[in-house]
Short mmCIF file of C-alpha atoms and ligand atoms in Angstrom, two decimals:
data_model
loop_
_atom_site.label_atom_id
_atom_site.label_comp_id
_atom_site.label_asym_id
_atom_site.label_seq_id
_atom_site.Cartn_x
_atom_site.Cartn_y
_atom_site.Cartn_z
CA UNK A 398 1.49 18.83 -3.90
CA UNK A 399 -1.05 16.09 -4.36
CA UNK A 400 -4.58 16.71 -5.50
CA UNK A 401 -5.77 13.19 -4.60
CA UNK A 402 -8.06 13.19 -7.61
CA UNK A 403 -8.96 9.57 -7.04
CA UNK A 404 -10.48 10.46 -3.69
CA UNK A 405 -12.28 13.52 -4.88
CA UNK A 406 -13.77 11.62 -7.81
CA UNK A 407 -15.08 8.61 -5.96
CA UNK A 408 -18.37 7.64 -7.64
CA UNK A 409 -21.43 8.65 -5.60
CA UNK A 410 -24.01 6.57 -7.44
CA UNK A 411 -24.09 3.75 -9.97
CA UNK A 412 -24.14 6.11 -12.93
CA UNK A 413 -20.76 7.54 -11.91
CA UNK A 414 -19.16 4.12 -12.06
CA UNK A 415 -17.49 3.77 -15.44
CA UNK A 416 -16.71 0.70 -17.48
CA UNK A 417 -18.54 -1.90 -15.36
CA UNK A 418 -21.86 -1.72 -17.18
CA UNK A 419 -22.94 -5.31 -16.74
CA UNK A 420 -22.30 -5.27 -12.99
CA UNK A 421 -24.00 -1.94 -12.48
CA UNK A 422 -27.03 -3.00 -14.49
CA UNK A 423 -27.44 -6.28 -12.61
CA UNK A 424 -27.10 -4.65 -9.20
CA UNK A 425 -29.56 -1.91 -10.08
CA UNK A 426 -32.04 -4.52 -11.28
CA UNK A 427 -31.74 -6.49 -8.09
CA UNK A 428 -32.57 -3.36 -6.14
CA UNK A 429 -35.48 -2.37 -8.37
CA UNK A 430 -37.00 -5.84 -8.18
CA UNK A 431 -36.00 -6.38 -4.57
CA UNK A 432 -34.23 -9.62 -5.32
CA UNK A 433 -31.14 -9.32 -3.21
CA UNK A 434 -28.88 -12.09 -2.04
CA UNK A 435 -26.99 -12.16 1.22
CA UNK A 436 -23.46 -12.44 0.03
CA UNK A 437 -21.69 -10.80 -2.89
CA UNK A 438 -18.15 -11.20 -4.04
CA UNK A 439 -16.52 -8.36 -5.96
CA UNK A 440 -13.26 -9.43 -7.51
CA UNK A 441 -10.87 -7.90 -10.01
CA UNK A 442 -7.78 -5.73 -10.32
CA UNK A 443 -7.25 -2.79 -8.02
CA UNK A 444 -8.73 0.58 -8.82
CA UNK A 445 -11.58 -0.73 -10.94
CA UNK A 446 -14.42 0.25 -8.62
CA UNK A 447 -14.99 -2.63 -6.22
CA UNK A 448 -15.03 -0.64 -2.99
CA UNK A 449 -16.88 2.28 -4.55
CA UNK A 450 -19.58 0.04 -5.99
CA UNK A 451 -19.92 -1.82 -2.69
CA UNK A 452 -20.53 1.45 -0.86
CA UNK A 453 -23.08 2.64 -3.38
CA UNK A 454 -24.87 -0.70 -3.23
CA UNK A 455 -24.89 -0.64 0.58
CA UNK A 456 -26.48 2.76 0.44
CA UNK A 457 -28.94 1.88 -2.33
CA UNK A 458 -30.40 -1.17 -0.57
CA UNK A 459 -31.34 1.07 2.33
CA UNK A 460 -32.64 4.06 0.36
CA UNK A 461 -36.43 4.45 0.62
CA UNK A 462 -36.77 6.64 -2.48
CA UNK A 463 -34.38 4.87 -4.75
CA UNK A 464 -34.40 6.13 -8.35
CA UNK A 465 -33.74 3.47 -10.96
CA UNK A 466 -31.79 1.53 -8.37
CA UNK A 467 -29.60 4.49 -7.42
CA UNK A 468 -29.57 5.89 -3.90
CA UNK A 469 -31.53 9.18 -3.91
CA UNK A 470 -29.11 10.94 -1.60
CA UNK A 471 -31.93 12.86 0.11
CA UNK A 472 -34.16 10.55 2.11
CA UNK A 473 -33.62 10.18 5.85
CA UNK A 474 -31.79 6.88 5.33
CA UNK A 475 -29.43 8.26 2.68
CA UNK A 476 -28.64 11.25 4.87
CA UNK A 477 -28.05 9.15 7.98
CA UNK A 478 -25.89 6.67 6.09
CA UNK A 479 -23.69 9.40 4.66
CA UNK A 480 -22.48 10.06 8.21
CA UNK A 481 -20.39 7.56 10.17
CA UNK A 482 -22.84 4.86 11.26
CA UNK A 483 -23.03 1.27 12.45
CA UNK A 484 -25.18 -0.07 9.60
CA UNK A 485 -22.62 0.05 6.82
CA UNK A 486 -19.40 -1.41 8.13
CA UNK A 487 -16.20 -1.46 6.21
CA UNK A 488 -13.66 -3.96 7.40
CA UNK A 489 -10.18 -4.07 6.00
CA UNK A 490 -9.20 -7.71 6.20
CA UNK A 491 -5.57 -6.77 5.62
CA UNK A 492 -5.40 -5.29 9.12
CA UNK A 493 -8.23 -7.16 10.85
CA UNK A 494 -7.49 -10.66 9.71
CA UNK A 495 -7.72 -12.56 12.95
CA UNK A 496 -10.32 -14.99 14.04
CA UNK A 497 -11.29 -12.90 17.11
CA UNK A 498 -12.32 -10.04 14.90
CA UNK A 499 -14.53 -12.22 12.75
CA UNK A 500 -16.03 -13.78 15.89
CA UNK A 501 -16.75 -10.30 17.14
CA UNK A 502 -18.43 -9.58 13.82
CA UNK A 503 -20.48 -12.76 14.14
CA UNK A 504 -21.89 -11.57 17.43
CA UNK A 505 -22.69 -8.08 16.23
CA UNK A 506 -24.26 -9.35 13.02
CA UNK A 507 -27.30 -10.41 15.03
CA UNK A 508 -28.19 -6.89 16.13
CA UNK A 509 -30.67 -5.37 13.68
CA UNK A 510 -29.76 -2.25 11.68
CA UNK A 511 -30.51 1.11 13.32
CA UNK A 512 -31.18 3.22 10.25
CA UNK A 513 -32.45 1.26 7.29
CA UNK A 514 -33.54 -2.21 6.31
CA UNK A 515 -30.10 -3.77 5.98
CA UNK A 516 -26.83 -3.93 7.77
CA UNK A 517 -24.09 -4.20 5.15
CA UNK A 518 -20.64 -5.56 5.87
CA UNK A 519 -18.01 -4.70 3.29
CA UNK A 520 -14.94 -6.86 3.83
CA UNK A 521 -12.12 -5.50 1.72
CA UNK A 522 -9.08 -7.56 0.71
CA UNK A 523 -10.90 -10.59 2.06
CA UNK A 524 -8.17 -12.95 0.83
CA UNK A 525 -6.00 -11.70 3.69
CA UNK A 526 -8.10 -13.44 6.34
CA UNK A 527 -6.43 -16.28 8.19
CA UNK A 528 -7.78 -19.82 7.78
CA UNK A 529 -9.54 -19.78 11.10
CA UNK A 530 -11.05 -16.38 10.33
CA UNK A 531 -12.34 -17.80 7.03
CA UNK A 532 -13.98 -20.64 8.90
CA UNK A 533 -15.60 -18.26 11.31
CA UNK A 534 -16.85 -16.14 8.42
CA UNK A 535 -18.18 -19.20 6.67
CA UNK A 536 -20.43 -20.00 9.61
CA UNK A 537 -22.02 -16.56 9.28
CA UNK A 538 -22.34 -16.88 5.53
CA UNK A 539 -24.14 -20.18 5.95
CA UNK A 540 -27.01 -18.68 7.88
CA UNK A 541 -26.89 -14.91 7.70
CA UNK A 542 -29.68 -13.06 9.54
CA UNK A 543 -32.30 -11.63 7.14
CA UNK A 544 -31.15 -8.06 7.72
CA UNK A 545 -27.52 -8.65 6.77
CA UNK A 546 -25.72 -8.38 3.43
CA UNK A 547 -22.06 -9.21 3.00
CA UNK A 548 -19.95 -7.77 0.24
CA UNK A 549 -16.54 -9.37 0.05
CA UNK A 550 -13.95 -7.67 -2.16
CA UNK A 551 -10.63 -9.02 -3.33
CA UNK A 552 -7.93 -8.58 -5.93
CA UNK A 553 -6.84 -12.18 -5.48
CA UNK A 554 -9.77 -14.45 -6.04
CA UNK A 555 -7.57 -17.54 -6.32
CA UNK A 556 -6.70 -17.19 -2.65
CA UNK A 557 -10.29 -17.68 -1.53
CA UNK A 558 -11.45 -21.11 -0.37
CA UNK A 559 -14.07 -22.77 -2.56
CA UNK A 560 -16.43 -22.91 0.40
CA UNK A 561 -16.58 -19.11 0.41
CA UNK A 562 -16.84 -18.80 -3.38
CA UNK A 563 -19.79 -21.14 -3.52
CA UNK A 564 -21.81 -19.02 -1.10
CA UNK A 565 -21.46 -15.71 -2.90
CA UNK A 566 -22.89 -14.05 -5.97
CA UNK A 567 -19.77 -13.21 -7.87
CA UNK A 568 -19.03 -10.12 -9.99
CA UNK A 569 -15.81 -9.73 -11.93
CA UNK A 570 -14.64 -6.15 -12.25
CA UNK A 571 -12.69 -5.57 -15.44
CA UNK A 572 -9.73 -3.38 -16.32
CA UNK A 573 -10.95 -0.40 -18.33
CA UNK A 574 -10.32 0.13 -22.02
CA UNK A 575 -8.02 2.99 -22.98
CA UNK A 576 -10.77 5.10 -24.53
CA UNK A 577 -12.96 4.95 -21.46
CA UNK A 578 -10.04 6.11 -19.33
CA UNK A 579 -9.27 8.94 -21.76
CA UNK A 580 -12.88 10.15 -21.62
CA UNK A 581 -12.86 9.95 -17.85
CA UNK A 582 -9.61 11.90 -17.58
CA UNK A 583 -11.06 14.56 -19.84
CA UNK A 584 -14.10 15.04 -17.67
CA UNK A 585 -12.01 15.12 -14.48
CA UNK A 586 -9.57 17.67 -15.91
CA UNK A 587 -12.43 19.78 -17.26
CA UNK A 588 -14.12 19.83 -13.87
CA UNK A 589 -10.88 20.82 -12.15
CA UNK A 590 -10.01 23.43 -14.76
CA UNK A 591 -6.77 21.65 -15.64
CA UNK A 592 -5.54 22.30 -19.20
CA UNK A 593 -4.27 19.44 -21.34
CA UNK A 594 -3.68 18.26 -24.89
CA UNK A 595 -5.22 15.09 -26.32
CA UNK A 596 -1.94 13.27 -26.73
CA UNK A 597 -1.11 13.63 -23.05
CA UNK A 598 -4.43 12.09 -22.12
CA UNK A 599 -3.50 8.97 -24.03
CA UNK A 600 -0.11 8.77 -22.45
CA UNK A 601 -1.51 9.08 -18.94
CA UNK A 602 -4.35 6.64 -19.58
CA UNK A 603 -1.94 4.14 -21.06
CA UNK A 604 0.32 4.34 -18.02
CA UNK A 605 -2.69 3.65 -15.81
CA UNK A 606 -2.91 0.20 -17.38
CA UNK A 607 -6.66 -0.15 -17.09
CA UNK A 608 -6.99 0.96 -13.47
CA UNK A 609 -9.05 4.12 -12.90
CA UNK A 610 -7.35 4.69 -9.62
CA UNK A 611 -3.84 4.43 -11.03
CA UNK A 612 -4.78 6.60 -13.99
CA UNK A 613 -6.02 9.30 -11.64
CA UNK A 614 -3.01 9.15 -9.38
CA UNK A 615 -0.67 9.41 -12.34
CA UNK A 616 -2.79 12.30 -13.60
CA UNK A 617 -2.25 13.80 -10.18
CA UNK A 618 1.52 13.68 -10.43
CA UNK A 619 1.47 15.02 -13.96
CA UNK A 620 -0.92 17.87 -13.18
CA UNK A 621 1.06 19.03 -10.15
CA UNK A 622 4.32 18.76 -12.02
CA UNK A 623 2.98 20.73 -14.98
CA UNK A 624 1.33 23.31 -12.76
CA UNK A 625 -2.13 22.46 -14.12
CA UNK A 626 -1.15 23.04 -17.72
CA UNK A 627 -0.38 19.61 -19.07
CA UNK A 628 1.79 19.29 -22.16
CA UNK A 629 2.85 16.17 -23.96
CA UNK A 630 6.52 16.83 -23.46
CA UNK A 631 6.18 17.25 -19.71
CA UNK A 632 3.89 14.27 -19.42
CA UNK A 633 6.36 12.12 -21.20
CA UNK A 634 9.00 13.24 -18.77
CA UNK A 635 6.91 12.52 -15.74
CA UNK A 636 5.82 9.15 -16.94
CA UNK A 637 9.25 8.40 -18.14
CA UNK A 638 8.29 6.14 -21.00
CA UNK A 639 11.25 7.33 -22.99
CA UNK A 640 13.58 8.07 -20.14
CA UNK A 641 15.33 5.14 -18.58
CA UNK A 642 18.34 7.02 -17.28
CA UNK A 643 17.10 7.13 -13.73
CA UNK A 644 16.50 3.44 -13.64
CA UNK A 645 20.00 2.78 -14.89
CA UNK A 646 21.37 5.16 -12.27
CA UNK A 647 19.53 3.49 -9.45
CA UNK A 648 20.60 0.07 -10.60
CA UNK A 649 24.21 1.17 -10.95
CA UNK A 650 24.11 2.65 -7.47
CA UNK A 651 22.92 -0.69 -6.12
CA UNK A 652 25.51 -2.67 -8.05
CA UNK A 653 28.35 -0.43 -6.91
CA UNK A 654 27.00 -0.27 -3.36
CA UNK A 655 26.94 3.49 -3.55
CA UNK A 656 24.32 4.47 -0.99
CA UNK A 657 24.85 8.14 -1.50
CA UNK A 658 24.17 8.02 -5.21
CA UNK A 659 21.27 5.69 -4.59
CA UNK A 660 19.44 8.29 -2.53
CA UNK A 661 20.34 11.00 -4.97
CA UNK A 662 19.05 9.11 -7.99
CA UNK A 663 15.82 8.12 -6.27
CA UNK A 664 15.28 11.76 -5.28
CA UNK A 665 16.02 12.89 -8.83
CA UNK A 666 13.55 10.44 -10.28
CA UNK A 667 10.84 11.52 -7.86
CA UNK A 668 11.75 15.17 -8.19
CA UNK A 669 10.71 14.94 -11.80
CA UNK A 670 7.27 14.21 -10.55
CA UNK A 671 7.44 10.53 -11.21
CA UNK A 672 5.06 8.43 -9.18
CA UNK A 673 6.98 5.97 -7.01
CA UNK A 674 4.80 3.03 -7.96
CA UNK A 675 5.51 3.64 -11.62
CA UNK A 676 9.19 3.96 -10.88
CA UNK A 677 9.10 0.62 -9.12
CA UNK A 678 7.22 -1.05 -11.96
CA UNK A 679 9.64 0.38 -14.49
CA UNK A 680 12.55 -0.92 -12.46
CA UNK A 681 11.02 -4.40 -12.48
CA UNK A 682 10.23 -4.26 -16.22
CA UNK A 683 13.68 -2.99 -17.08
CA UNK A 684 15.49 -5.52 -14.93
CA UNK A 685 13.36 -8.30 -16.36
CA UNK A 686 14.71 -7.46 -19.82
CA UNK A 687 18.27 -7.66 -18.51
CA UNK A 688 17.59 -11.00 -16.85
CA UNK A 689 16.13 -12.36 -20.08
CA UNK A 690 19.12 -11.15 -22.08
CA UNK A 691 21.46 -12.85 -19.63
CA UNK A 692 19.47 -16.01 -20.09
CA UNK A 693 20.05 -15.83 -23.82
CA UNK A 694 16.63 -14.59 -24.95
CA UNK A 695 17.14 -12.62 -28.16
CA UNK A 696 13.67 -12.27 -29.61
CA UNK A 697 12.65 -8.58 -29.65
CA UNK A 698 9.03 -9.39 -29.19
CA UNK A 699 9.57 -11.49 -26.13
CA UNK A 700 11.97 -8.92 -24.74
CA UNK A 701 9.45 -6.22 -25.63
CA UNK A 702 12.09 -3.82 -26.94
CA UNK A 703 12.79 -2.19 -30.31
CA UNK A 704 15.36 -3.84 -32.58
CA UNK A 705 17.53 -0.72 -32.34
CA UNK A 706 17.67 -0.98 -28.57
CA UNK A 707 19.23 -4.40 -28.50
CA UNK A 708 22.86 -3.31 -28.34
CA UNK A 709 22.20 -0.75 -25.62
CA UNK A 710 20.45 -3.26 -23.42
CA UNK A 711 23.12 -5.84 -24.00
CA UNK A 712 25.75 -3.38 -22.92
CA UNK A 713 23.85 -2.54 -19.76
CA UNK A 714 23.23 -6.19 -18.99
CA UNK A 715 26.95 -6.83 -19.23
CA UNK A 716 27.56 -4.50 -16.32
CA UNK A 717 25.45 -6.36 -13.80
CA UNK A 718 25.77 -9.63 -12.03
CA UNK A 719 22.97 -11.99 -12.97
CA UNK A 720 22.25 -12.97 -9.37
CA UNK A 721 21.84 -9.36 -8.37
CA UNK A 722 19.49 -8.83 -11.29
CA UNK A 723 17.37 -11.80 -10.33
CA UNK A 724 17.13 -10.66 -6.74
CA UNK A 725 16.37 -7.12 -7.79
CA UNK A 726 13.66 -8.30 -10.15
CA UNK A 727 11.84 -10.26 -7.50
CA UNK A 728 12.28 -7.54 -4.90
CA UNK A 729 10.76 -4.79 -7.07
CA UNK A 730 8.01 -7.03 -8.35
CA UNK A 731 7.24 -7.96 -4.77
CA UNK A 732 6.98 -4.49 -3.25
CA UNK A 733 4.87 -3.03 -6.04
CA UNK A 734 1.63 -3.78 -4.20
CA UNK A 735 3.03 -2.97 -0.75
CA UNK A 736 3.85 0.53 -1.96
CA UNK A 737 0.14 1.18 -2.14
CA UNK A 738 -0.38 0.43 1.54
CA UNK A 739 2.80 1.90 2.88
CA UNK A 740 2.68 4.95 5.11
CA UNK A 741 5.75 6.17 3.36
CA UNK A 742 6.26 4.52 -0.03
CA UNK A 743 9.48 6.40 -0.63
CA UNK A 744 11.10 4.85 2.44
CA UNK A 745 9.80 1.46 1.47
CA UNK A 746 11.29 1.74 -1.98
CA UNK A 747 14.62 2.96 -0.64
CA UNK A 748 14.83 0.31 2.00
CA UNK A 749 14.22 -2.32 -0.68
CA UNK A 750 17.17 -0.87 -2.63
CA UNK A 751 19.26 -0.88 0.54
CA UNK A 752 18.49 -4.50 1.22
CA UNK A 753 19.71 -5.30 -2.29
CA UNK A 754 22.90 -3.47 -1.54
CA UNK A 755 23.29 -5.61 1.55
CA UNK A 756 22.81 -8.70 -0.58
CA UNK A 757 25.56 -7.52 -2.85
CA UNK A 758 27.76 -7.04 0.19
CA UNK A 759 27.50 -10.65 1.19
CA UNK A 760 29.40 -11.64 -1.89
CA UNK A 761 32.13 -9.05 -1.91
CA UNK A 762 32.78 -7.33 1.34
CA UNK A 763 32.84 -8.88 4.76
CA UNK A 764 30.79 -6.40 6.68
CA UNK A 765 28.64 -8.00 9.33
CA UNK A 766 25.51 -6.15 10.42
CA UNK A 767 26.67 -4.15 13.39
CA UNK A 768 25.28 -5.12 16.73
CA UNK A 769 25.10 -1.91 18.65
CA UNK A 770 27.31 -2.15 21.64
CA UNK A 771 27.32 0.13 24.62
CA UNK A 772 30.63 1.61 23.59
CA UNK A 773 29.37 2.59 20.16
CA UNK A 774 26.46 4.54 21.52
CA UNK A 775 28.46 6.38 24.10
CA UNK A 776 32.07 5.70 24.99
CA UNK A 777 31.85 6.86 28.60
CA UNK A 778 28.91 5.59 30.50
CA UNK A 779 27.76 7.60 33.44
CA UNK A 780 26.10 5.50 36.10
CA UNK A 781 22.70 7.26 35.87
CA UNK A 782 22.75 6.94 32.12
CA UNK A 783 23.24 3.24 32.16
CA UNK A 784 19.56 2.25 31.95
CA UNK A 785 18.96 4.74 29.21
CA UNK A 786 21.86 3.49 27.16
CA UNK A 787 20.79 -0.08 27.70
CA UNK A 788 17.30 0.78 26.43
CA UNK A 789 18.78 2.43 23.35
CA UNK A 790 21.03 -0.52 22.70
CA UNK A 791 18.07 -2.86 22.78
CA UNK A 792 16.06 -0.57 20.59
CA UNK A 793 18.78 -0.16 17.97
CA UNK A 794 19.07 -3.89 17.63
CA UNK A 795 15.31 -4.28 17.36
CA UNK A 796 15.25 -1.73 14.53
CA UNK A 797 17.85 -3.71 12.66
CA UNK A 798 15.96 -6.95 13.16
CA UNK A 799 12.74 -5.45 11.85
CA UNK A 800 14.56 -4.23 8.80
CA UNK A 801 16.33 -7.53 8.31
CA UNK A 802 13.00 -9.29 8.34
CA UNK A 803 11.77 -7.00 5.57
CA UNK A 804 8.82 -5.78 7.60
CA UNK A 805 8.83 -2.65 5.54
CA UNK A 806 5.75 -0.86 6.77
CA UNK A 807 6.59 -1.48 10.41
CA UNK A 808 10.19 -0.54 9.83
CA UNK A 809 9.12 2.77 8.33
CA UNK A 810 6.84 3.54 11.22
CA UNK A 811 9.54 2.68 13.74
CA UNK A 812 11.98 5.17 12.27
CA UNK A 813 9.74 7.90 13.73
CA UNK A 814 10.40 6.72 17.27
CA UNK A 815 12.42 9.40 19.02
CA UNK A 816 12.50 8.27 22.63
CA UNK A 817 13.03 4.97 24.35
CA UNK A 818 13.01 4.32 28.06
CA UNK A 819 12.74 1.38 30.35
CA UNK A 820 10.51 1.56 33.41
CA UNK A 821 10.57 -1.60 35.47
CA UNK A 822 10.01 -4.42 33.05
CA UNK A 823 8.34 -2.28 30.42
CA UNK A 824 10.06 -0.70 27.43
CA UNK A 825 8.33 2.54 26.46
CA UNK A 826 8.84 3.98 23.02
CA UNK A 827 7.61 7.41 21.96
CA UNK A 828 6.79 8.80 18.58
CA UNK A 829 5.56 12.23 17.53
CA UNK A 830 4.11 10.92 14.30
CA UNK A 831 0.42 10.17 14.72
CA UNK A 832 0.16 7.86 11.70
CA UNK A 833 3.04 5.74 12.92
CA UNK A 834 1.66 5.70 16.44
CA UNK A 835 -1.68 4.43 15.21
CA UNK A 836 -0.05 1.78 13.15
CA UNK A 837 2.18 0.46 15.94
CA UNK A 838 -0.33 0.71 18.79
CA UNK A 839 -1.97 -2.59 18.06
CA UNK A 840 -1.60 -5.66 20.20
CA UNK A 841 -0.38 -7.82 17.35
CA UNK A 842 2.37 -5.39 16.34
CA UNK A 843 3.40 -4.71 19.93
CA UNK A 844 3.69 -8.44 20.47
CA UNK A 845 5.99 -8.75 17.49
CA UNK A 846 8.09 -5.95 18.94
CA UNK A 847 8.17 -7.60 22.35
CA UNK A 848 9.38 -10.85 20.88
CA UNK A 849 12.18 -8.98 19.14
CA UNK A 850 13.05 -7.00 22.26
CA UNK A 851 13.33 -10.28 24.16
CA UNK A 852 16.04 -11.40 21.81
CA UNK A 853 18.23 -8.71 23.29
CA UNK A 854 16.91 -8.53 26.83
CA UNK A 855 14.84 -11.39 28.05
CA UNK A 856 13.85 -9.63 31.28
CA UNK A 857 11.56 -7.16 29.51
CA UNK A 858 7.92 -8.18 29.77
CA UNK A 859 6.05 -5.50 27.90
CA UNK A 860 6.46 -2.91 25.13
CA UNK A 861 4.28 0.18 25.08
CA UNK A 862 4.10 3.04 22.62
CA UNK A 863 3.22 6.62 23.49
CA UNK A 864 2.29 9.48 21.25
CA UNK A 865 4.05 12.72 22.12
CA UNK A 866 2.39 15.59 20.33
CA UNK A 867 4.16 18.25 22.40
CA UNK A 868 7.61 17.10 21.67
CA UNK A 869 7.39 17.17 17.92
CA UNK A 870 11.01 18.18 17.51
CA UNK A 871 12.65 15.85 19.96
CA UNK A 872 15.61 14.21 18.35
CA UNK A 873 17.13 12.60 21.42
CA UNK A 874 17.82 9.06 20.40
CA UNK A 875 17.36 9.59 16.73
CA UNK A 876 20.58 11.55 16.57
CA UNK A 877 22.41 8.81 18.40
CA UNK A 878 20.99 6.10 16.20
CA UNK A 879 21.58 8.09 13.05
CA UNK A 880 25.22 8.23 13.95
CA UNK A 881 25.39 4.53 14.63
CA UNK A 882 23.55 3.40 11.56
CA UNK A 883 24.73 6.12 9.23
CA UNK A 884 23.45 4.98 5.88
CA UNK A 885 21.94 1.70 6.95
CA UNK A 886 18.63 3.10 8.06
CA UNK A 887 17.02 6.26 6.83
CA UNK A 888 15.24 8.14 9.57
CA UNK A 889 12.19 10.31 9.02
CA UNK A 890 12.72 13.83 10.31
N1 ADP B 129 -15.21 2.02 -12.27
C1 ADP B 129 -14.86 3.22 -11.78
N2 ADP B 129 -15.51 4.33 -12.14
C2 ADP B 129 -15.16 5.54 -11.67
N3 ADP B 129 -14.12 5.73 -10.82
C3 ADP B 129 -13.43 4.66 -10.42
C4 ADP B 129 -13.76 3.35 -10.87
N4 ADP B 129 -12.90 2.49 -10.32
C5 ADP B 129 -12.07 3.20 -9.56
N5 ADP B 129 -12.37 4.52 -9.62
C6 ADP B 129 -11.60 5.60 -8.97
O1 ADP B 129 -10.59 5.00 -8.16
C7 ADP B 129 -10.82 5.24 -6.77
C8 ADP B 129 -10.65 3.95 -6.01
O2 ADP B 129 -11.60 3.00 -6.47
P1 ADP B 129 -12.05 1.75 -5.61
O3 ADP B 129 -13.52 1.62 -5.77
O4 ADP B 129 -11.54 1.87 -4.22
O5 ADP B 129 -11.30 0.60 -6.39
P2 ADP B 129 -11.03 -0.89 -5.93
O6 ADP B 129 -11.83 -1.14 -4.70
O7 ADP B 129 -11.49 -1.71 -7.09
O8 ADP B 129 -9.56 -0.98 -5.72
C9 ADP B 129 -12.22 5.81 -6.70
O9 ADP B 129 -12.31 6.76 -5.67
C10 ADP B 129 -12.41 6.45 -8.05
O10 ADP B 129 -11.82 7.73 -8.05
MG1 MG B 130 -10.90 -1.42 -2.79
ZN1 ZN B 131 -32.40 7.72 -0.42
#
């Protein structure tokens, strides 16, 4: 069970924001003295308070009874803005990165706010915008209407064009010191009535690596695993600082192409309450050591291991092929961030492992990716079933393509599809998973799917997705596909 502490403890005013004193003080001052600018840039590592601070600021600039720069929470404006409204707009650039959306924004920007004095646009992950979207945004930033404030947030400041940087007041959010995180954990645990010992707090805070959000989500895993009575021993287990067995198991499973033991060892690792993002990071860290050893590095400090561990690591390194290790290192380093956005991080992690297994296959075993043929799906084709089987054949191949292209999030969502049918020139797919439906039902994604479908049947002109709440247990094509793909694709039940 997840408590989602990081959601529950989202700061409500500036005084709840920890560790960003300079930023908080400056913003409060600007509000008190009414010296606001029209564009702010919040940058810094994830989970340090960018989005939270942006929301508080958006609220505070509109509050009519602001106390020391904080929103009062009680005036008509504060109350109205705490409900969904059109004055404070949060845009996730990761999913709305196209120029049309920014153009749309540019038109709406001109309408005055309905509730307070300012309309505030918070554009999260702004580095994800496309070049043309940046240009469109730039035009607005050049001459923003008086009633508009932009807050751009990003973890990757180096990806922003200089033209944008030069138009914003920039604030750098910092990773938090260990002690601050420990104090914060204490107050969160006390409020939730979770018991703990001091040493565990340090261990958890250390694993959070300066991010409040990560610290709280690790705390989440630990607290649920320990049944709200946190002990050092259990914490250590969950965080796995001393326990690298699972990582070795997973790596061995990949190297020996043992899909069965791969799933088992991932399950075991997670069953111990380990957070999947930590597992992934540990995999990358561990593999990095092996790669360095293979490259002849033998300085303990560079390797970041204890002198006594040298022989053990060397032995492990000897068991793996250096090319596999290199690939594995980049793969796990690469998906670390994606895990955060994935609808199903477990599937994402496993499919990354599977793709490594496929890489290993290339070298040793000649096993081409199966193209689903009509005979594989169903040996005897009845005339009336022909269209249906054809639709399933197309779909199976599309699934493989999506996976091959490492479109992890999409691939995960597509494994919930449980019906496919062709009507005229349209391929209809059905899912009973609302989250997946919402993710796929987007013109950009459907276009990607259509282009893949066309690889296998050029006559299809359109792909549509339907959400089937009634039929939550329908397994129709999933069973067929499961059989065909066996261990190649893991389907959500
Ligand atoms: N500086 C902070 N002070 C208090 N809580 C924080 C801070 N930074 C992050 N958090 C916690 O992490 C969660 C996510 O923070 P968020 O503001 O979305 O981070 P960011 O936008 O920098 O990734 C918040 O709901 C809160 O629980
Ligand atoms: Mg954020
Ligand atoms: Zn107010």
